[in-house]
XYZ file of N, CA and C in Angstrom:
345
model
N 19.720 -1.083 7.585
C 18.475 -1.293 8.296
C 17.323 -1.343 7.288
N 16.202 -1.889 7.752
C 15.036 -2.023 6.886
C 14.382 -0.662 6.699
N 14.054 -0.362 5.454
C 13.331 0.867 5.146
C 12.269 0.582 4.103
N 11.123 1.207 4.293
C 10.043 1.196 3.305
C 9.715 2.648 3.001
N 9.739 3.004 1.730
C 9.502 4.391 1.347
C 8.385 4.436 0.314
N 7.277 5.084 0.707
C 6.137 5.207 -0.204
C 6.260 6.469 -1.047
N 5.630 6.420 -2.207
C 5.521 7.597 -3.060
C 4.287 7.429 -3.939
N 3.882 8.537 -4.569
C 2.801 8.471 -5.542
C 1.465 9.025 -5.082
N 1.381 9.454 -3.832
C 0.122 10.022 -3.373
C -0.116 11.400 -3.986
N -1.285 11.948 -3.699
C -1.595 13.269 -4.219
C -3.076 13.562 -4.159
N -3.450 14.631 -4.854
C -4.845 15.064 -4.933
C -5.404 14.666 -6.288
N -6.561 14.030 -6.280
C -7.181 13.583 -7.529
C -8.692 13.744 -7.408
N -9.336 13.962 -8.524
C -10.801 14.058 -8.518
C -11.422 12.673 -8.450
N -12.627 12.619 -7.939
C -13.358 11.361 -7.900
C -13.416 10.748 -9.295
N -13.201 9.446 -9.359
C -13.162 8.752 -10.629
C -11.773 8.639 -11.222
N -10.831 9.352 -10.645
C -9.462 9.336 -11.157
C -8.656 8.161 -10.639
N -7.366 8.170 -10.985
C -6.478 7.066 -10.643
C -5.166 7.589 -10.071
N -4.562 6.771 -9.239
C -3.221 7.013 -8.723
C -2.519 5.669 -8.593
N -1.190 5.695 -8.694
C -0.409 4.494 -8.424
C 0.598 4.803 -7.332
N 0.485 4.061 -6.242
C 1.422 4.202 -5.137
C 2.557 3.194 -5.307
N 3.744 3.600 -4.876
C 4.907 2.717 -4.893
C 5.473 2.597 -3.489
N 6.061 1.455 -3.207
C 6.717 1.213 -1.919
C 8.062 0.565 -2.202
N 9.127 1.330 -2.029
C 10.478 0.837 -2.272
C 11.049 0.276 -0.966
N 11.474 -0.976 -1.019
C 11.985 -1.659 0.176
C 13.502 -1.814 0.099
N 14.140 -1.698 1.241
C 15.578 -1.953 1.335
C 15.872 -2.590 2.685
N 16.999 -3.301 2.751
C 17.394 -3.927 4.009
C 16.722 -5.256 4.283
N 15.994 -5.789 3.303
C 15.351 -7.092 3.453
C 15.416 -7.810 2.125
N 15.177 -9.125 2.172
C 15.080 -9.880 0.923
C 13.631 -9.800 0.478
N 13.342 -8.789 -0.316
C 11.967 -8.443 -0.657
C 11.237 -9.597 -1.337
N 11.954 -10.356 -2.164
C 11.300 -11.371 -2.992
C 10.671 -12.491 -2.166
N 11.142 -12.713 -0.941
C 10.593 -13.807 -0.135
C 9.635 -13.297 0.917
N 9.273 -12.025 0.804
C 8.480 -11.385 1.844
C 7.094 -11.001 1.344
N 6.106 -11.152 2.214
C 4.793 -10.606 1.913
C 4.812 -9.107 2.176
N 3.842 -8.404 1.627
C 3.718 -6.986 1.920
C 2.250 -6.580 1.822
N 1.928 -5.469 2.451
C 0.557 -5.007 2.420
C 0.481 -3.502 2.348
N -0.666 -3.019 1.934
C -0.983 -1.587 1.937
C -2.116 -1.372 2.938
N -1.942 -0.391 3.790
C -2.938 -0.003 4.779
C -3.277 1.465 4.562
N -4.388 1.886 5.152
C -4.720 3.304 5.111
C -5.360 3.728 6.420
N -5.214 5.000 6.705
C -5.810 5.555 7.917
C -6.399 6.915 7.597
N -7.708 7.004 7.738
C -8.405 8.266 7.534
C -8.500 8.995 8.873
N -8.683 10.302 8.850
C -8.779 11.062 10.101
C -9.873 10.523 11.014
N -9.526 10.272 12.268
C -10.497 9.797 13.241
C -10.842 8.329 13.123
N -10.158 7.615 12.232
C -10.460 6.195 12.041
C -9.229 5.342 12.309
N -9.465 4.061 12.527
C -8.358 3.139 12.740
C -7.698 2.796 11.415
N -6.437 2.421 11.501
C -5.732 1.966 10.308
C -6.355 0.647 9.846
N -6.560 0.515 8.538
C -7.190 -0.687 8.001
C -6.385 -1.255 6.845
N -6.463 -2.570 6.695
C -5.794 -3.235 5.581
C -6.569 -2.955 4.294
N -5.844 -2.543 3.269
C -6.440 -2.293 1.958
C -6.202 -3.484 1.045
N -4.951 -3.939 0.980
C -4.604 -5.040 0.092
C -3.303 -5.662 0.566
N -3.128 -6.949 0.246
C -1.904 -7.640 0.623
C -1.516 -8.595 -0.491
N -0.213 -8.879 -0.567
C 0.288 -9.801 -1.574
C 1.372 -10.664 -0.936
N 1.317 -11.971 -1.216
C 2.323 -12.876 -0.666
C 3.556 -12.887 -1.561
N 4.591 -13.576 -1.098
C 5.795 -13.695 -1.912
C 5.498 -14.435 -3.215
N 4.491 -15.295 -3.203
C 4.137 -16.046 -4.403
C 3.165 -15.320 -5.312
N 2.703 -14.155 -4.879
C 1.832 -13.357 -5.736
C 0.343 -13.479 -5.437
N -0.029 -14.253 -4.430
C -1.448 -14.323 -4.060
C -1.860 -13.007 -3.408
N -3.077 -12.587 -3.721
C -3.533 -11.273 -3.256
C -4.850 -11.375 -2.496
N -5.092 -10.402 -1.647
C -6.413 -10.252 -1.059
C -6.674 -8.765 -0.846
N -7.949 -8.418 -0.854
C -8.357 -7.014 -0.831
C -9.486 -6.798 0.175
N -9.530 -5.595 0.702
C -10.693 -5.179 1.475
C -11.899 -5.114 0.535
N -13.065 -5.437 1.057
C -14.267 -5.427 0.218
C -14.490 -4.059 -0.417
N -14.120 -3.010 0.291
C -14.390 -1.649 -0.180
C -13.572 -1.264 -1.415
N -12.512 -2.010 -1.711
C -11.656 -1.646 -2.849
C -11.614 -2.715 -3.929
N -12.270 -3.846 -3.701
C -12.254 -4.922 -4.695
C -12.781 -4.431 -6.037
N -12.066 -4.792 -7.092
C -12.462 -4.383 -8.422
C -11.971 -3.004 -8.820
N -11.428 -2.238 -7.861
C -10.923 -0.888 -8.164
C -9.414 -0.781 -7.942
N -8.898 -1.468 -6.955
C -7.475 -1.402 -6.606
C -6.793 -2.706 -7.000
N -5.523 -2.591 -7.381
C -4.725 -3.768 -7.701
C -3.359 -3.653 -7.031
N -3.004 -4.663 -6.250
C -1.689 -4.706 -5.628
C -0.776 -5.572 -6.487
N 0.477 -5.170 -6.606
C 1.440 -5.944 -7.395
C 2.830 -5.721 -6.825
N 3.787 -6.446 -7.359
C 5.159 -6.317 -6.888
C 6.116 -6.569 -8.021
N 7.275 -5.924 -7.958
C 8.365 -6.156 -8.898
C 9.579 -6.511 -8.041
N 9.832 -7.809 -7.912
C 10.913 -8.235 -7.014
C 12.286 -7.777 -7.504
N 12.449 -7.631 -8.808
C 13.740 -7.176 -9.337
C 14.043 -5.749 -8.894
N 12.978 -4.976 -8.642
C 13.155 -3.581 -8.217
C 12.923 -3.396 -6.724
N 12.650 -4.503 -6.004
C 12.343 -4.416 -4.567
C 11.241 -3.405 -4.302
N 10.225 -3.433 -5.121
C 9.173 -2.421 -5.038
C 7.798 -3.064 -5.135
N 6.888 -2.576 -4.299
C 5.498 -2.972 -4.385
C 4.660 -1.805 -4.869
N 3.492 -2.112 -5.423
C 2.649 -1.068 -6.016
C 1.200 -1.251 -5.579
N 0.479 -0.149 -5.603
C -0.960 -0.191 -5.426
C -1.572 0.705 -6.495
N -2.177 0.094 -7.486
C -2.870 0.836 -8.532
C -4.290 1.086 -8.055
N -4.674 2.345 -8.007
C -5.993 2.715 -7.492
C -6.776 3.402 -8.601
N -7.856 2.779 -9.025
C -8.720 3.325 -10.074
C -10.090 3.649 -9.496
N -10.848 4.433 -10.235
C -12.214 4.791 -9.824
C -12.238 5.272 -8.377
N -11.336 6.171 -8.068
C -11.213 6.641 -6.691
C -12.447 7.396 -6.235
N -12.745 7.228 -4.945
C -13.907 7.856 -4.335
C -13.443 8.766 -3.191
N -14.232 9.753 -2.828
C -13.846 10.605 -1.694
C -13.570 9.812 -0.422
N -14.264 8.709 -0.237
C -14.044 7.892 0.971
C -12.721 7.130 0.947
N -11.995 7.187 -0.157
C -10.654 6.603 -0.223
C -9.599 7.565 0.336
N -10.006 8.783 0.652
C -9.071 9.759 1.199
C -8.490 9.266 2.518
N -7.159 9.223 2.601
C -6.473 8.707 3.781
C -4.970 8.829 3.571
N -4.234 8.567 4.634
C -2.799 8.346 4.502
C -2.603 6.856 4.252
N -1.861 6.539 3.213
C -1.621 5.152 2.832
C -0.212 4.743 3.250
N -0.123 3.570 3.873
C 1.147 3.054 4.380
C 1.423 1.681 3.776
N 2.677 1.407 3.461
C 3.030 0.032 3.133
C 3.648 -0.620 4.358
N 3.509 -1.918 4.395
C 3.917 -2.713 5.551
C 4.555 -3.995 5.078
N 5.620 -4.400 5.745
C 6.242 -5.692 5.458
C 6.884 -6.210 6.734
N 6.705 -7.494 7.007
C 7.343 -8.078 8.170
C 8.734 -8.575 7.807
N 9.626 -8.550 8.779
C 10.975 -9.081 8.539
C 11.542 -9.520 9.868
N 11.847 -10.818 9.974
C 12.370 -11.388 11.207
C 11.460 -11.080 12.394
N 10.149 -11.225 12.159
C 9.186 -11.081 13.243
C 8.835 -9.654 13.613
N 9.384 -8.693 12.915
C 9.102 -7.279 13.183
C 8.297 -6.703 12.025
N 7.247 -5.965 12.344
C 6.459 -5.277 11.319
C 7.099 -3.936 11.012
N 7.424 -3.710 9.757
C 7.991 -2.437 9.338
C 6.961 -1.641 8.544
N 7.001 -0.324 8.734
C 6.057 0.583 8.087
C 6.802 1.695 7.374
N 6.228 2.135 6.281
C 6.735 3.334 5.634
C 6.214 4.566 6.355
N 6.612 5.717 5.844
C 6.241 6.978 6.482
C 4.831 7.426 6.103
N 4.269 6.818 5.092
C 2.922 7.151 4.653
C 2.907 8.173 3.522
N 1.886 8.081 2.695
C 1.691 9.049 1.612
C 0.212 9.427 1.575
N -0.050 10.722 1.484
C -1.422 11.223 1.542
C -2.113 11.060 0.198
N -3.301 10.505 0.239
C -4.169 10.440 -0.933
C -5.443 11.212 -0.597
N -5.746 12.197 -1.414
C -6.943 13.004 -1.218
C -7.781 12.960 -2.484
N -9.036 12.545 -2.337
C -9.944 12.441 -3.476
C -11.047 13.469 -3.302
N -11.124 14.399 -4.240
C -12.136 15.449 -4.157
C -13.388 15.036 -4.916
N -14.524 15.510 -4.429
C -15.798 15.139 -5.067
C -16.190 16.144 -6.138
């Protein structure tokens, strides 16, 4: 079955960096788009960044220039490099990938940025 497993979250001071990973299984990752979303307490889940199978990317305005999404198809893994983190980046981060018309989600990883 399809599984997405995130890792790499944690507690970091403002201005610091974290790299999130999303390991995919049960799908042909190389032909699939994927995205990173986040959900802060009391807020709706929002798209942070997305990458197509061909490597085209797009970002939320709030993270442009600070976050970078990438993928390693040989490892079936996607990444989100987060630099210059701000307290408002605090949220649970989820990876997402569609497969055969179904949206799959990871379990989420907590990112907490202290001021």
